[in-house]
Coordinates of C-alpha atoms in Angstrom, one line a residue:
X275 CA 0.2 -0.7 0.2
X276 CA 1.3 2.8 -1.1
X277 CA 0.3 6.5 0.0
X278 CA 2.2 10.0 -2.5
X279 CA 2.3 12.7 0.2
X280 CA 4.4 14.7 -1.7
X281 CA 1.4 18.3 -1.4
X282 CA -0.4 17.6 1.6
X283 CA -0.9 19.2 5.1
X284 CA 0.7 18.2 8.0
X285 CA -2.2 16.4 9.5
X286 CA -2.9 14.5 6.1
X287 CA 0.5 13.2 6.5
X288 CA -0.4 12.1 9.9
X289 CA -3.2 10.3 9.2
X290 CA -1.4 8.8 6.4
X291 CA 1.0 7.8 8.2
X292 CA -1.6 6.0 10.8
X293 CA -3.5 4.4 8.0
X294 CA 0.1 2.6 6.8
X295 CA 1.3 1.5 10.1
X296 CA -2.7 0.1 10.3
X297 CA -1.9 -1.9 7.1
X298 CA 1.4 -3.3 8.3
X299 CA -0.8 -4.7 11.4
X300 CA -2.9 -6.4 9.6
X301 CA -0.4 -7.6 7.7
X302 CA 2.1 -8.8 10.4
X303 CA -1.3 -10.1 12.1
X304 CA -2.8 -12.0 9.3
X305 CA 0.9 -13.9 8.0
X306 CA 1.4 -14.9 12.0
X307 CA -2.8 -16.4 11.9
X308 CA -2.0 -17.9 9.0
X309 CA 1.5 -19.8 11.1
X310 CA -0.2 -20.4 14.5
X311 CA -3.4 -22.3 14.6
X312 CA -4.5 -21.2 17.8
X313 CA -4.5 -18.0 17.1
X314 CA -6.6 -18.5 13.8
X315 CA -8.8 -19.7 15.9
X316 CA -9.6 -17.1 18.6
X317 CA -9.8 -14.9 15.5
X318 CA -13.0 -16.6 13.8
X319 CA -14.2 -18.1 17.4
X320 CA -13.5 -15.2 19.8
X321 CA -15.2 -17.0 23.0
X322 CA -12.3 -19.6 22.9
X323 CA -10.5 -20.8 25.7
X324 CA -7.5 -22.3 24.9
X325 CA -7.3 -26.0 27.1
X326 CA -3.5 -27.3 27.5
X327 CA -4.4 -30.3 25.3
X328 CA -5.5 -27.7 22.6
X329 CA -1.7 -25.7 22.6
X330 CA -1.0 -29.7 22.1
X331 CA -3.2 -30.3 19.2
X332 CA -2.4 -27.1 18.0
X333 CA 1.3 -27.4 17.5
X334 CA 1.3 -31.1 16.3
X335 CA -1.1 -29.3 13.7
X336 CA 1.3 -26.6 12.4
X337 CA 3.9 -29.9 12.8
X338 CA 1.9 -31.3 9.9
X339 CA 1.4 -27.8 8.0
X340 CA 5.0 -27.8 8.0
X341 CA 5.7 -30.7 6.8
X342 CA 7.3 -32.3 9.7
X343 CA 5.1 -34.8 10.4
X344 CA 2.3 -36.6 8.3
X345 CA 1.0 -39.4 10.5
X346 CA -0.8 -37.8 13.7
X347 CA -3.8 -39.9 16.4
X348 CA -5.5 -37.6 19.0
X349 CA -7.5 -40.4 21.5
X350 CA -9.4 -38.2 23.9
X351 CA -12.3 -38.0 25.9
X352 CA -16.3 -36.0 24.2
X353 CA -16.4 -33.0 25.0
X354 CA -13.2 -32.0 25.2
X355 CA -13.1 -29.3 21.3
X356 CA -11.2 -32.4 19.4
X357 CA -13.3 -32.7 16.6
X358 CA -14.0 -29.1 16.1
X359 CA -11.1 -28.9 15.5
X360 CA -9.8 -32.0 14.0
X361 CA -12.6 -31.8 11.5
X362 CA -13.6 -27.6 11.5
X363 CA -11.3 -25.7 12.1
X364 CA -8.5 -27.5 11.0
X365 CA -8.6 -28.2 7.7
X366 CA -10.3 -24.2 7.1
X367 CA -7.0 -22.9 8.2
X368 CA -5.1 -25.9 6.5
X369 CA -6.9 -24.8 3.4
X370 CA -6.7 -21.5 3.7
X371 CA -3.0 -22.0 4.2
X372 CA -2.9 -24.1 1.2
X373 CA -5.3 -23.2 -1.4
X374 CA -4.5 -25.6 -4.5
X375 CA -5.3 -28.7 -1.2
X376 CA -7.0 -31.4 -1.1
X377 CA -8.9 -32.9 2.0
X378 CA -10.8 -36.3 2.2
X379 CA -13.2 -36.3 5.7
X380 CA -15.1 -39.2 7.3
X381 CA -16.3 -39.8 9.7
X382 CA -18.6 -42.9 10.7
X383 CA -22.0 -42.4 8.9
X384 CA -22.0 -39.4 6.5
X385 CA -24.3 -36.7 7.3
X386 CA -21.8 -36.2 10.7
X387 CA -18.8 -36.1 7.6
X388 CA -20.7 -34.0 5.4
X389 CA -22.3 -31.8 8.2
X390 CA -18.0 -31.1 9.3
X391 CA -17.8 -30.0 4.8
X392 CA -20.8 -27.7 6.2
X393 CA -19.1 -26.0 8.4
X394 CA -16.4 -25.8 7.1
X395 CA -17.8 -24.1 3.7
X396 CA -19.4 -22.1 5.6
X397 CA -17.0 -21.1 7.9
X398 CA -14.4 -19.8 4.5
X399 CA -17.6 -17.2 3.1
X400 CA -17.6 -15.3 6.3
X401 CA -15.3 -12.2 6.1
X402 CA -13.2 -13.1 9.5
X403 CA -11.6 -15.9 7.6
X404 CA -11.7 -13.7 3.8
X405 CA -9.7 -10.8 6.1
X406 CA -6.9 -13.5 7.4
X407 CA -7.2 -15.3 3.9
X408 CA -7.7 -12.5 0.6
X409 CA -8.4 -13.9 -2.4
X410 CA -9.3 -18.0 -1.1
X411 CA -13.0 -18.5 -2.0
X412 CA -15.6 -21.5 -2.8
X413 CA -16.1 -22.2 -6.7
X414 CA -19.1 -20.8 -7.3
X415 CA -20.0 -23.5 -9.1
X416 CA -18.6 -26.2 -5.7
X417 CA -20.8 -25.7 -2.6
X418 CA -22.4 -28.3 -2.0
X419 CA -22.1 -30.1 1.6
X420 CA -19.2 -32.6 1.5
X421 CA -18.5 -31.7 -2.1
X422 CA -16.9 -27.9 -2.5
X423 CA -14.0 -26.4 -4.6
X424 CA -12.0 -23.4 -4.6
X425 CA -11.1 -21.0 -6.9
X426 CA -8.1 -22.1 -6.5
X427 CA -8.1 -25.9 -7.5
X428 CA -9.0 -27.0 -3.9
X429 CA -11.3 -29.9 -2.9
X430 CA -13.1 -30.9 -0.7
X431 CA -15.0 -34.2 0.3
X432 CA -16.3 -35.7 2.9
X433 CA -18.0 -39.5 3.2
X434 CA -19.2 -41.9 6.0
X435 CA -17.2 -45.4 6.6
X436 CA -18.2 -47.8 4.0
X437 CA -19.0 -45.4 1.1
X438 CA -16.9 -45.0 -1.9
X439 CA -14.3 -42.9 -2.4
X440 CA -12.8 -43.6 -5.7
X441 CA -11.9 -40.4 -8.3
X442 CA -10.6 -38.6 -5.7
X443 CA -7.2 -38.3 -4.0
X444 CA -5.9 -36.4 -0.6
X445 CA -2.9 -34.4 0.6
X446 CA -4.6 -34.1 3.6
X447 CA -6.7 -37.3 4.9
X448 CA -9.2 -36.5 8.1
X449 CA -10.2 -39.3 10.4
X450 CA -13.4 -38.4 12.8
X451 CA -14.9 -41.4 15.3
X452 CA -14.4 -43.8 12.5
X453 CA -17.1 -45.4 14.9
X454 CA -20.2 -44.7 16.9
X455 CA -19.8 -45.8 20.6
X456 CA -21.6 -48.2 20.6
X457 CA -19.4 -49.6 17.8
X458 CA -16.2 -49.0 20.5
X459 CA -18.5 -50.2 23.5
X460 CA -19.1 -53.5 21.4
X461 CA -16.9 -56.8 21.9
X462 CA -17.8 -57.9 18.1
X463 CA -14.1 -57.5 16.6
X464 CA -15.3 -58.1 13.1
X465 CA -17.0 -54.1 13.9
X466 CA -13.5 -52.6 13.9
X467 CA -11.7 -54.8 11.5
X468 CA -14.6 -54.3 8.7
X469 CA -13.7 -50.5 9.2
X470 CA -9.4 -50.9 9.1
X471 CA -10.6 -53.0 5.4
X472 CA -12.3 -49.9 4.3
X473 CA -9.5 -47.6 5.7
X474 CA -6.6 -50.1 3.7
X475 CA -9.3 -50.3 0.6
X476 CA -10.1 -47.2 0.8
X477 CA -8.8 -43.9 1.7
X478 CA -5.8 -45.0 2.3
X479 CA -5.8 -45.8 -0.8
X480 CA -6.6 -41.8 -1.9
X481 CA -3.3 -40.0 -0.3
X482 CA -1.3 -37.7 -2.6
X483 CA 2.3 -38.8 -2.0
X484 CA 3.8 -37.3 1.1
X485 CA 0.1 -36.9 1.6
X486 CA -0.3 -36.3 5.6
X487 CA -3.4 -38.4 8.0
X488 CA -5.3 -37.1 10.7
X489 CA -7.7 -39.4 13.6
X490 CA -9.2 -38.3 15.7
X491 CA -11.9 -40.3 18.0
X492 CA -12.6 -41.7 21.7
X493 CA -10.5 -44.9 22.6
X494 CA -13.7 -46.5 24.2
X495 CA -12.0 -50.3 22.8
X496 CA -8.6 -52.0 23.9
X497 CA -7.8 -52.6 19.9
X498 CA -5.8 -50.8 18.0
X499 CA -4.5 -51.2 14.5
X500 CA -1.6 -49.3 13.3
X501 CA -2.5 -46.2 11.5
X502 CA 1.1 -47.0 8.2

C-alpha cells in the first residue's frame, strides 16, 4: 500500500502515516494467523478459551502444516473440542494456507462427515475468514455441503465409513470417530476389522505422495490398529 504524501498538509500526512501503520499491523497479524493455529482459532471463534490440551494439539497441527509429521492420532474423551479442531477449524486453516489442497473427511456416518464439510464451507464464506486469507474463496459452481472446491483448485470431499471414495485424491485425510459409541464399546472385533479393511482399501489408497493422515476419536476399546 503506497501513499503519495507530496502536497499533503501536515495533518493529512499524519493521517496517511496512521493508515500505513494500521495496514502494516494487519499484514503482520495475517501472517501470524497463517502460521499459528490457535491464533487463527481465536480470530474466527472469539469465545474460545484454550486449555493445555488445545495447545498440544495445535502444535501437532502446525507440524503437519509444515510437513514435519505426516501421521497424527488424537485420542480424547468426548466434549474436549477435538472434532471442532480436527474436522472443522483445522481443514479450514489448511485450505487457507494451501488453497489447492485436496482434503478427504470421513466419519462413521456420511451425514456427520457432511456436517463437518458444511461448517468448513460456511466458515470460508465469512468475512472474518476472508480477512485472514484474502483471495481464498469457494468455487461459484461447487458449494455442496460435502463436496466443494475452491477458486484455486482445492477440493473437499466427505464420506461415511464404508462409502466409496473412488476418483478422489487426498493431501490431507481426516478420520473423525470411525466408530459410533455403541460400536466402539462392542466386543465384536469384526466391527473394527471391517472399518480397517475399508480404510486400507479405500481412503488409504487415495492418499497423495507426502500426504498426511489425522485420526481423531475417543478410545472406547482396547483393540487398536496401527495407521500406516
